[in-house]
Amino acid sequence: MIDSYQNNQHLLLALNKIKSQGLINNIGVSVYTNTQIESLLDDDLVSVVQMPFNLLDNESIRGDLMQKLKDKGKKIHTRSAFLQGLLFTDTYSNNAIAQQLSQQLLEIRKLANEENISIASLALGYCVAQKNIDQVLIGVDSIEHLIDNVKAADFQIRKDVTENINAIRVENVDLLNPSLWN
């Protein structure tokens, strides 16, 4: 994967000039991997980092780096709360990624069932409850979808449920990167 951040440092300098003129408040970078996040830690020009974060791409994978970003005063915006819809996929479908993550997806379904909530509520409740996340970005395709997601985000997740989610591990983290899916 070509790293746009590393290959476009000149754009950061141009954006910083615009920022110094008061025309923008923040400069942000969207990343996929922990290696990319690490490269932003000491870049004082970047004040916002957008990254994936969800029930599988969770605190166990991103937590330490998110804390380091916050310690550096950076804002964290997350995306992919539903992992491009994969969290809703039937593990018996023809989706190769869902099949490879079937154990983890079944754990998520079990947690949602135990809490008597939807997977959307579990997913958004988990993301919104994270102390280091400033904004959770989601996509919607209708007013009804937006209303459902706003309701789902209101779920107050218990600490033990969060701990169970954080215990879900994915060995092959490439499976969590939609840009690598066929």
Coordinates of C-alpha atoms in Angstrom, one line a residue:
M1 CA 0.0 0.0 0.0
I2 CA 1.4 3.4 -1.0
D3 CA 1.5 5.6 2.1
S4 CA 0.0 9.0 1.0
Y5 CA 1.1 10.7 4.2
Q6 CA 4.8 9.8 3.8
N7 CA 4.7 10.6 0.1
N8 CA 3.0 14.0 0.4
Q9 CA 4.8 15.9 3.1
H10 CA 4.8 19.0 0.9
L11 CA 1.0 19.1 1.2
L12 CA 1.3 19.1 4.9
L13 CA 3.5 22.2 4.7
A14 CA 1.0 23.9 2.4
L15 CA -1.9 23.0 4.7
N16 CA 0.1 24.4 7.7
K17 CA 0.6 27.7 5.8
I18 CA -3.2 27.8 5.4
K19 CA -3.7 27.0 9.0
S20 CA -1.3 29.7 10.1
Q21 CA -3.5 32.2 8.2
G22 CA -6.5 31.0 10.3
L23 CA -8.4 29.5 7.4
I24 CA -8.4 26.0 8.9
N25 CA -8.1 24.8 12.5
N26 CA -6.8 21.3 12.1
I27 CA -4.8 19.1 9.8
G28 CA -5.8 15.5 9.7
V29 CA -4.5 12.2 8.3
S30 CA -6.5 9.1 7.6
V31 CA -4.6 5.8 8.4
Y32 CA -5.1 2.1 8.2
T33 CA -2.3 0.5 10.2
N34 CA -0.5 0.9 13.5
T35 CA 2.7 1.6 11.6
Q36 CA 1.1 4.6 10.0
I37 CA -0.2 5.7 13.4
E38 CA 3.2 5.5 14.9
S39 CA 4.6 7.7 12.1
L40 CA 2.2 10.4 13.1
L41 CA 3.1 10.5 16.8
D42 CA 5.8 13.1 16.5
D43 CA 4.4 15.1 13.6
D44 CA 3.2 18.4 15.2
L45 CA 1.5 19.5 12.0
V46 CA -1.0 16.7 12.2
S47 CA -3.6 17.3 14.9
V48 CA -6.4 14.9 13.9
V49 CA -5.9 11.2 13.2
Q50 CA -8.7 9.2 11.6
M51 CA -8.4 5.4 11.9
P52 CA -10.5 2.3 11.8
F53 CA -11.9 1.1 15.2
N54 CA -14.6 -1.5 15.8
L55 CA -15.5 -4.6 17.7
L56 CA -12.7 -6.6 16.0
D57 CA -10.2 -3.8 15.2
N58 CA -10.5 -2.9 18.9
E59 CA -8.7 -1.7 22.0
S60 CA -6.4 -4.7 22.0
I61 CA -5.0 -3.6 18.6
R62 CA -5.2 0.2 18.8
G63 CA -5.4 1.0 22.5
D64 CA -1.8 1.8 23.3
L65 CA -1.3 3.9 20.2
M66 CA -4.6 5.8 20.8
Q67 CA -3.3 6.7 24.3
K68 CA 0.0 7.9 22.8
L69 CA -1.8 10.1 20.3
K70 CA -4.0 11.6 23.1
D71 CA -0.8 12.2 25.2
K72 CA 0.5 14.2 22.2
G73 CA -2.7 16.3 22.2
K74 CA -4.1 14.8 19.0
K75 CA -7.8 14.3 18.3
I76 CA -8.9 10.8 17.3
H77 CA -11.7 10.2 14.8
T78 CA -12.7 6.6 14.1
R79 CA -14.4 5.1 11.1
S80 CA -15.5 1.6 10.1
A81 CA -17.5 1.0 13.3
F82 CA -19.4 -1.8 11.4
L83 CA -16.3 -2.9 9.5
Q84 CA -17.9 -2.1 6.2
G85 CA -20.9 -4.1 7.2
L86 CA -18.9 -7.3 7.8
L87 CA -20.1 -7.4 11.5
F88 CA -23.6 -8.1 10.2
T89 CA -22.5 -10.8 7.7
D90 CA -23.7 -14.4 8.3
T91 CA -20.6 -16.5 9.0
Y92 CA -22.1 -19.2 6.7
S93 CA -22.2 -16.8 3.7
N94 CA -19.9 -17.0 0.7
N95 CA -17.9 -14.1 2.1
A96 CA -14.4 -15.3 2.4
I97 CA -13.5 -12.7 5.1
A98 CA -16.5 -13.5 7.2
Q99 CA -15.6 -17.2 7.0
Q100 CA -12.0 -16.5 8.1
L101 CA -13.4 -14.4 11.0
S102 CA -16.3 -16.7 11.8
Q103 CA -15.1 -17.5 15.4
Q104 CA -14.8 -13.8 16.2
L105 CA -18.1 -12.9 14.5
L106 CA -19.9 -15.6 16.5
E107 CA -18.4 -14.2 19.7
I108 CA -19.9 -10.8 18.8
R109 CA -23.3 -12.3 18.1
K110 CA -23.1 -14.1 21.4
L111 CA -22.3 -10.8 23.3
A112 CA -25.1 -9.0 21.5
N113 CA -27.6 -11.8 22.3
E114 CA -26.5 -11.9 25.9
E115 CA -27.1 -8.1 26.2
N116 CA -30.3 -8.4 24.2
I117 CA -29.2 -5.7 21.8
S118 CA -28.5 -5.4 18.1
I119 CA -25.0 -5.7 16.7
A120 CA -25.2 -2.1 15.7
S121 CA -25.9 -1.0 19.3
L122 CA -23.0 -3.1 20.5
A123 CA -20.7 -1.8 17.8
L124 CA -21.6 1.9 18.2
G125 CA -21.9 1.7 22.0
Y126 CA -18.4 0.2 22.2
C127 CA -16.9 2.9 20.0
V128 CA -18.7 5.8 21.6
A129 CA -17.6 4.6 25.1
Q130 CA -13.9 4.8 24.3
K131 CA -12.3 7.6 26.4
N132 CA -9.7 8.3 23.7
I133 CA -12.1 8.6 20.8
D134 CA -13.3 12.1 20.0
Q135 CA -15.6 11.4 17.1
V136 CA -17.1 8.2 15.6
L137 CA -17.8 8.5 11.9
I138 CA -20.5 6.4 10.3
G139 CA -22.2 6.3 7.0
V140 CA -25.9 6.2 6.4
D141 CA -28.1 5.7 3.4
S142 CA -31.4 6.9 4.6
I143 CA -33.1 9.0 7.3
E144 CA -34.3 5.8 8.9
H145 CA -30.8 4.4 8.9
L146 CA -29.5 7.6 10.6
I147 CA -32.3 7.4 13.3
D148 CA -31.4 3.7 13.9
N149 CA -27.7 4.6 14.3
V150 CA -28.4 7.5 16.7
K151 CA -30.5 5.1 18.9
A152 CA -27.8 2.5 18.7
A153 CA -25.1 4.9 19.8
D154 CA -27.1 5.6 23.0
F155 CA -26.4 2.0 24.3
Q156 CA -24.5 2.3 27.5
I157 CA -22.0 -0.5 27.4
R158 CA -21.0 -2.2 30.7
K159 CA -17.3 -2.5 31.6
D160 CA -17.4 -6.3 31.6
V161 CA -18.9 -6.3 28.1
T162 CA -16.1 -3.9 27.0
E163 CA -13.5 -6.3 28.5
N164 CA -15.1 -9.2 26.6
I165 CA -14.8 -7.3 23.4
N166 CA -11.2 -6.3 24.1
A167 CA -10.5 -10.0 24.6
I168 CA -11.5 -10.8 21.0
R169 CA -8.3 -11.2 19.0
V170 CA -7.7 -11.4 15.3
E171 CA -4.3 -12.8 14.4
N172 CA -4.3 -11.8 10.8
V173 CA -5.0 -8.0 11.1
D174 CA -5.0 -7.7 7.3
L175 CA -8.5 -9.3 7.4
L176 CA -9.6 -6.1 9.2
N177 CA -8.5 -3.8 6.4
P178 CA -11.2 -3.4 3.7
S179 CA -8.7 -1.8 1.3
L180 CA -7.1 -5.3 1.1
W181 CA -10.3 -7.2 0.5
N182 CA -11.0 -8.4 -3.1

